[in-house]
Amino acid sequence: MQYREIVAVTGLGGLFQLMASKQDGAIVRSLEDKSTKFVSSRVHNFTPLESIEVFTIGENVNLAEVFKAMDEKSAEFPLIDGKADNNAIKAYFKNVYPEFDEERVYVSDMKKMVKWFGILKANDLLKFEEILADGEEAIVEAEAEGAPAPAKKKKAAEPAAEEGAEEKPKKPRAKKAAAEEGAEEKAPKKAKAKKEDAPAAEGEEPKKVAKPRKKKTEE
């Protein structure tokens, strides 16, 4: 069992190991009571822990970074009880990870992280060298396969993408203008040609009428 296999399931407490994926759900095993069951994707959502990020006053950090700080400072600040009051929970995280964005990280999220940390620790899954190395490998593999870049890179690229989107319509507009100008130039020429043809047609009619008159005079 590895950290990358661990998922959180909405509507179900605790953490689970993803055993097998199905078309309409997944088979998971609880890390607490070791029970195995099928969970429908129509009712629940599955979130891999390795994909979870935490809001900070700077850039977002992966959840594993927070767990690492909690582990490194466990001697000075022992893991708090997840059922402690809100102020005690906040004080604990200010000590172990002061970069938290208090406006966007709710106490309920902090309590969840405390519980998850305890479960992972009990299952000996907090091997941070492996966890962080796996995360870097996943990014490298995604870039090599041409997969979408991580969210942070996407945000950095958004302004450029928007500028490109604004510039694209300019090309078709130029083509339309050129087409319209060409149409205007061609139209007058066709009109002139028609006008020139008209007098010639009028001139032909008297000739045709004059021929039978000559015949009558000859008779």
mmCIF file of C-alpha atoms in Angstrom:
data_model
loop_
_atom_site.group_PDB
_atom_site.id
_atom_site.type_symbol
_atom_site.label_atom_id
_atom_site.label_comp_id
_atom_site.label_asym_id
_atom_site.label_seq_id
_atom_site.Cartn_x
_atom_site.Cartn_y
_atom_site.Cartn_z
ATOM 1 C CA MET A 1 0.000 0.000 0.000
ATOM 2 C CA GLN A 2 1.311 3.417 -1.002
ATOM 3 C CA TYR A 3 0.316 7.020 -0.415
ATOM 4 C CA ARG A 4 -0.637 7.451 -4.072
ATOM 5 C CA GLU A 5 -3.360 4.793 -3.655
ATOM 6 C CA ILE A 6 -5.104 6.639 -0.816
ATOM 7 C CA VAL A 7 -8.333 8.497 -1.516
ATOM 8 C CA ALA A 8 -10.920 10.472 0.394
ATOM 9 C CA VAL A 9 -14.547 9.657 -0.397
ATOM 10 C CA THR A 10 -17.292 12.237 -0.038
ATOM 11 C CA GLY A 11 -19.965 11.207 2.436
ATOM 12 C CA LEU A 12 -17.672 8.673 4.108
ATOM 13 C CA GLY A 13 -15.369 9.454 7.013
ATOM 14 C CA GLY A 14 -11.720 8.445 7.113
ATOM 15 C CA LEU A 15 -9.431 7.416 4.290
ATOM 16 C CA PHE A 16 -9.480 4.499 1.854
ATOM 17 C CA GLN A 17 -7.138 2.521 -0.316
ATOM 18 C CA LEU A 18 -8.326 2.344 -3.906
ATOM 19 C CA MET A 19 -8.331 -1.364 -4.704
ATOM 20 C CA ALA A 20 -9.982 -1.390 -8.132
ATOM 21 C CA SER A 21 -11.842 1.025 -10.389
ATOM 22 C CA LYS A 22 -15.166 0.087 -11.966
ATOM 23 C CA GLN A 23 -17.254 1.773 -14.627
ATOM 24 C CA ASP A 24 -19.825 2.899 -12.062
ATOM 25 C CA GLY A 25 -17.623 3.190 -8.958
ATOM 26 C CA ALA A 26 -14.680 1.618 -7.157
ATOM 27 C CA ILE A 27 -13.742 -1.026 -4.635
ATOM 28 C CA VAL A 28 -12.056 0.558 -1.618
ATOM 29 C CA ARG A 29 -10.636 -0.616 1.690
ATOM 30 C CA SER A 30 -10.884 1.428 4.861
ATOM 31 C CA LEU A 31 -7.567 2.286 6.501
ATOM 32 C CA GLU A 32 -9.256 2.197 9.912
ATOM 33 C CA ASP A 33 -11.267 -1.022 10.126
ATOM 34 C CA LYS A 34 -9.754 -2.680 7.003
ATOM 35 C CA SER A 35 -13.206 -3.455 5.597
ATOM 36 C CA THR A 36 -13.575 -3.659 1.826
ATOM 37 C CA LYS A 37 -16.635 -2.490 -0.084
ATOM 38 C CA PHE A 38 -17.920 -1.175 -3.388
ATOM 39 C CA VAL A 39 -18.676 2.562 -3.538
ATOM 40 C CA SER A 40 -20.843 3.950 -6.328
ATOM 41 C CA SER A 41 -19.549 6.963 -8.251
ATOM 42 C CA ARG A 42 -23.150 8.068 -8.751
ATOM 43 C CA VAL A 43 -23.398 8.877 -5.066
ATOM 44 C CA HIS A 44 -19.792 9.565 -4.030
ATOM 45 C CA ASN A 45 -16.732 11.350 -5.390
ATOM 46 C CA PHE A 46 -13.174 10.063 -5.028
ATOM 47 C CA THR A 47 -10.269 12.438 -4.364
ATOM 48 C CA PRO A 48 -6.669 11.158 -4.314
ATOM 49 C CA LEU A 49 -4.737 12.721 -1.427
ATOM 50 C CA GLU A 50 -1.778 13.421 -3.709
ATOM 51 C CA SER A 51 -3.963 15.777 -5.790
ATOM 52 C CA ILE A 52 -5.156 17.924 -2.859
ATOM 53 C CA GLU A 53 -3.672 21.395 -2.421
ATOM 54 C CA VAL A 54 -3.950 23.743 0.560
ATOM 55 C CA PHE A 55 -4.433 27.518 0.460
ATOM 56 C CA THR A 56 -1.590 29.566 1.948
ATOM 57 C CA ILE A 57 -0.738 33.259 2.049
ATOM 58 C CA GLY A 58 1.602 32.557 -0.885
ATOM 59 C CA GLU A 59 1.247 29.846 -3.512
ATOM 60 C CA ASN A 60 -0.857 26.779 -2.818
ATOM 61 C CA VAL A 61 1.023 23.787 -1.421
ATOM 62 C CA ASN A 62 0.373 20.086 -1.711
ATOM 63 C CA LEU A 63 -1.299 18.470 1.290
ATOM 64 C CA ALA A 64 1.794 16.288 1.771
ATOM 65 C CA GLU A 65 3.810 19.445 2.553
ATOM 66 C CA VAL A 66 1.469 20.225 5.443
ATOM 67 C CA PHE A 67 1.677 16.654 6.726
ATOM 68 C CA LYS A 68 5.460 16.900 6.556
ATOM 69 C CA ALA A 69 5.463 20.069 8.681
ATOM 70 C CA MET A 70 3.118 18.422 11.190
ATOM 71 C CA ASP A 71 5.450 15.428 11.406
ATOM 72 C CA GLU A 72 8.646 17.471 11.728
ATOM 73 C CA LYS A 73 7.189 19.610 14.526
ATOM 74 C CA SER A 74 5.452 16.761 16.336
ATOM 75 C CA ALA A 75 8.054 16.780 19.138
ATOM 76 C CA GLU A 76 7.426 20.453 19.882
ATOM 77 C CA PHE A 77 3.720 20.481 19.004
ATOM 78 C CA PRO A 78 2.167 17.013 19.471
ATOM 79 C CA LEU A 79 -0.778 16.129 17.248
ATOM 80 C CA ILE A 80 -3.909 17.718 18.651
ATOM 81 C CA ASP A 81 -7.148 15.846 19.210
ATOM 82 C CA GLY A 82 -9.431 16.295 16.197
ATOM 83 C CA LYS A 83 -12.345 16.888 18.574
ATOM 84 C CA ALA A 84 -10.666 19.877 20.253
ATOM 85 C CA ASP A 85 -12.396 23.271 20.138
ATOM 86 C CA ASN A 86 -11.938 25.543 17.141
ATOM 87 C CA ASN A 87 -9.519 27.972 18.816
ATOM 88 C CA ALA A 88 -7.226 25.144 19.893
ATOM 89 C CA ILE A 89 -7.238 23.713 16.342
ATOM 90 C CA LYS A 90 -6.374 27.108 14.860
ATOM 91 C CA ALA A 91 -3.605 27.649 17.388
ATOM 92 C CA TYR A 92 -2.126 24.254 16.567
ATOM 93 C CA PHE A 93 -1.913 24.975 12.836
ATOM 94 C CA LYS A 94 -0.510 28.457 13.421
ATOM 95 C CA ASN A 95 2.360 26.730 15.173
ATOM 96 C CA VAL A 96 2.982 23.892 12.745
ATOM 97 C CA TYR A 97 2.122 25.717 9.506
ATOM 98 C CA PRO A 98 1.786 29.496 9.991
ATOM 99 C CA GLU A 99 1.532 30.110 6.225
ATOM 100 C CA PHE A 100 -2.085 28.887 6.204
ATOM 101 C CA ASP A 101 -4.594 31.273 4.643
ATOM 102 C CA GLU A 102 -7.017 31.524 7.572
ATOM 103 C CA GLU A 103 -9.761 33.062 5.436
ATOM 104 C CA ARG A 104 -9.916 30.128 3.014
ATOM 105 C CA VAL A 105 -8.822 27.196 5.169
ATOM 106 C CA TYR A 106 -11.766 26.400 7.430
ATOM 107 C CA VAL A 107 -11.580 24.778 10.839
ATOM 108 C CA SER A 108 -13.499 21.805 9.468
ATOM 109 C CA ASP A 109 -10.691 21.310 6.927
ATOM 110 C CA MET A 110 -8.082 21.558 9.676
ATOM 111 C CA LYS A 111 -9.879 18.917 11.746
ATOM 112 C CA LYS A 112 -10.034 16.675 8.698
ATOM 113 C CA MET A 113 -6.273 17.051 8.160
ATOM 114 C CA VAL A 114 -5.612 16.181 11.795
ATOM 115 C CA LYS A 115 -7.684 13.016 11.458
ATOM 116 C CA TRP A 116 -6.083 12.059 8.148
ATOM 117 C CA PHE A 117 -2.591 12.600 9.535
ATOM 118 C CA GLY A 118 -3.342 10.259 12.438
ATOM 119 C CA ILE A 119 -4.694 7.569 10.090
ATOM 120 C CA LEU A 120 -1.726 7.815 7.716
ATOM 121 C CA LYS A 121 0.730 7.754 10.589
ATOM 122 C CA ALA A 122 -0.890 4.632 12.042
ATOM 123 C CA ASN A 123 -0.599 2.901 8.652
ATOM 124 C CA ASP A 124 3.033 3.973 8.174
ATOM 125 C CA LEU A 125 2.222 5.845 4.965
ATOM 126 C CA LEU A 126 3.994 9.129 5.727
ATOM 127 C CA LYS A 127 7.226 8.386 3.895
ATOM 128 C CA PHE A 128 7.767 11.899 2.602
ATOM 129 C CA GLU A 129 10.794 11.222 0.438
ATOM 130 C CA GLU A 130 8.756 8.736 -1.583
ATOM 131 C CA ILE A 131 5.621 10.877 -1.566
ATOM 132 C CA LEU A 132 7.335 14.039 -2.811
ATOM 133 C CA ALA A 133 9.444 12.078 -5.317
ATOM 134 C CA ASP A 134 6.275 10.485 -6.718
ATOM 135 C CA GLY A 135 4.737 13.931 -7.098
ATOM 136 C CA GLU A 136 7.725 15.213 -9.072
ATOM 137 C CA GLU A 137 7.742 12.107 -11.276
ATOM 138 C CA ALA A 138 4.026 12.560 -12.002
ATOM 139 C CA ILE A 139 4.680 16.125 -13.198
ATOM 140 C CA VAL A 140 7.599 15.043 -15.393
ATOM 141 C CA GLU A 141 5.554 12.195 -16.918
ATOM 142 C CA ALA A 142 2.610 14.506 -17.576
ATOM 143 C CA GLU A 143 4.853 17.002 -19.381
ATOM 144 C CA ALA A 144 6.533 14.229 -21.403
ATOM 145 C CA GLU A 145 3.165 12.849 -22.518
ATOM 146 C CA GLY A 146 1.893 16.313 -23.420
ATOM 147 C CA ALA A 147 -0.684 16.272 -20.635
ATOM 148 C CA PRO A 148 -2.087 19.572 -19.278
ATOM 149 C CA ALA A 149 0.327 21.430 -17.024
ATOM 150 C CA PRO A 150 -0.378 21.718 -13.291
ATOM 151 C CA ALA A 151 -2.872 24.334 -12.131
ATOM 152 C CA LYS A 152 -0.181 26.836 -11.158
ATOM 153 C CA LYS A 153 1.308 26.790 -14.642
ATOM 154 C CA LYS A 154 -2.113 27.133 -16.184
ATOM 155 C CA LYS A 155 -2.810 30.268 -14.192
ATOM 156 C CA ALA A 156 0.459 31.774 -15.373
ATOM 157 C CA ALA A 157 -0.441 30.967 -18.972
ATOM 158 C CA GLU A 158 -4.003 32.290 -18.879
ATOM 159 C CA PRO A 159 -3.185 35.968 -19.627
ATOM 160 C CA ALA A 160 -1.174 34.985 -22.693
ATOM 161 C CA ALA A 161 -3.981 32.741 -23.886
ATOM 162 C CA GLU A 162 -6.503 35.536 -23.501
ATOM 163 C CA GLU A 163 -4.325 37.960 -25.468
ATOM 164 C CA GLY A 164 -3.982 35.418 -28.240
ATOM 165 C CA ALA A 165 -7.740 34.962 -28.282
ATOM 166 C CA GLU A 166 -8.252 38.698 -28.755
ATOM 167 C CA GLU A 167 -5.778 38.905 -31.620
ATOM 168 C CA LYS A 168 -7.240 36.014 -33.636
ATOM 169 C CA PRO A 169 -10.409 37.834 -34.829
ATOM 170 C CA LYS A 170 -8.246 40.545 -36.438
ATOM 171 C CA LYS A 171 -7.141 38.246 -39.265
ATOM 172 C CA PRO A 172 -10.608 37.290 -40.502
ATOM 173 C CA ARG A 173 -11.661 40.936 -40.253
ATOM 174 C CA ALA A 174 -8.823 41.946 -42.578
ATOM 175 C CA LYS A 175 -9.841 39.227 -45.022
ATOM 176 C CA LYS A 176 -13.433 40.383 -44.987
ATOM 177 C CA ALA A 177 -12.384 43.964 -45.644
ATOM 178 C CA ALA A 178 -10.213 42.862 -48.564
ATOM 179 C CA ALA A 179 -13.045 40.756 -49.947
ATOM 180 C CA GLU A 180 -15.453 43.661 -49.705
ATOM 181 C CA GLU A 181 -13.016 45.992 -51.469
ATOM 182 C CA GLY A 182 -12.495 43.405 -54.218
ATOM 183 C CA ALA A 183 -16.243 43.040 -54.596
ATOM 184 C CA GLU A 184 -16.658 46.785 -54.927
ATOM 185 C CA GLU A 185 -13.999 46.918 -57.642
ATOM 186 C CA LYS A 186 -15.486 44.024 -59.580
ATOM 187 C CA ALA A 187 -19.051 45.271 -59.367
ATOM 188 C CA PRO A 188 -18.499 48.565 -61.230
ATOM 189 C CA LYS A 189 -16.615 46.766 -64.017
ATOM 190 C CA LYS A 190 -19.497 44.368 -64.586
ATOM 191 C CA ALA A 191 -21.940 47.254 -64.602
ATOM 192 C CA LYS A 192 -19.882 49.148 -67.181
ATOM 193 C CA ALA A 193 -19.713 46.089 -69.370
ATOM 194 C CA LYS A 194 -23.461 45.800 -69.333
ATOM 195 C CA LYS A 195 -23.889 49.455 -70.211
ATOM 196 C CA GLU A 196 -21.487 49.084 -73.125
ATOM 197 C CA ASP A 197 -23.339 46.043 -74.395
ATOM 198 C CA ALA A 198 -26.680 47.824 -74.301
ATOM 199 C CA PRO A 199 -25.944 50.404 -77.020
ATOM 200 C CA ALA A 200 -24.577 47.710 -79.309
ATOM 201 C CA ALA A 201 -27.803 45.789 -78.943
ATOM 202 C CA GLU A 202 -29.816 48.892 -79.740
ATOM 203 C CA GLY A 203 -27.710 49.506 -82.826
ATOM 204 C CA GLU A 204 -28.374 46.029 -84.150
ATOM 205 C CA GLU A 205 -32.167 46.377 -84.130
ATOM 206 C CA PRO A 206 -32.386 49.079 -86.850
ATOM 207 C CA LYS A 207 -30.123 47.016 -89.120
ATOM 208 C CA LYS A 208 -32.427 44.026 -88.869
ATOM 209 C CA VAL A 209 -35.458 46.188 -89.608
ATOM 210 C CA ALA A 210 -33.773 47.917 -92.526
ATOM 211 C CA LYS A 211 -33.078 44.669 -94.426
ATOM 212 C CA PRO A 212 -36.700 43.796 -95.193
ATOM 213 C CA ARG A 213 -37.355 47.393 -96.319
ATOM 214 C CA LYS A 214 -34.588 47.155 -98.935
ATOM 215 C CA LYS A 215 -36.132 43.966 -100.304
ATOM 216 C CA LYS A 216 -39.498 45.664 -100.744
ATOM 217 C CA THR A 217 -38.013 48.528 -102.701
ATOM 218 C CA GLU A 218 -36.161 46.114 -105.012
ATOM 219 C CA GLU A 219 -39.405 44.306 -105.873
#
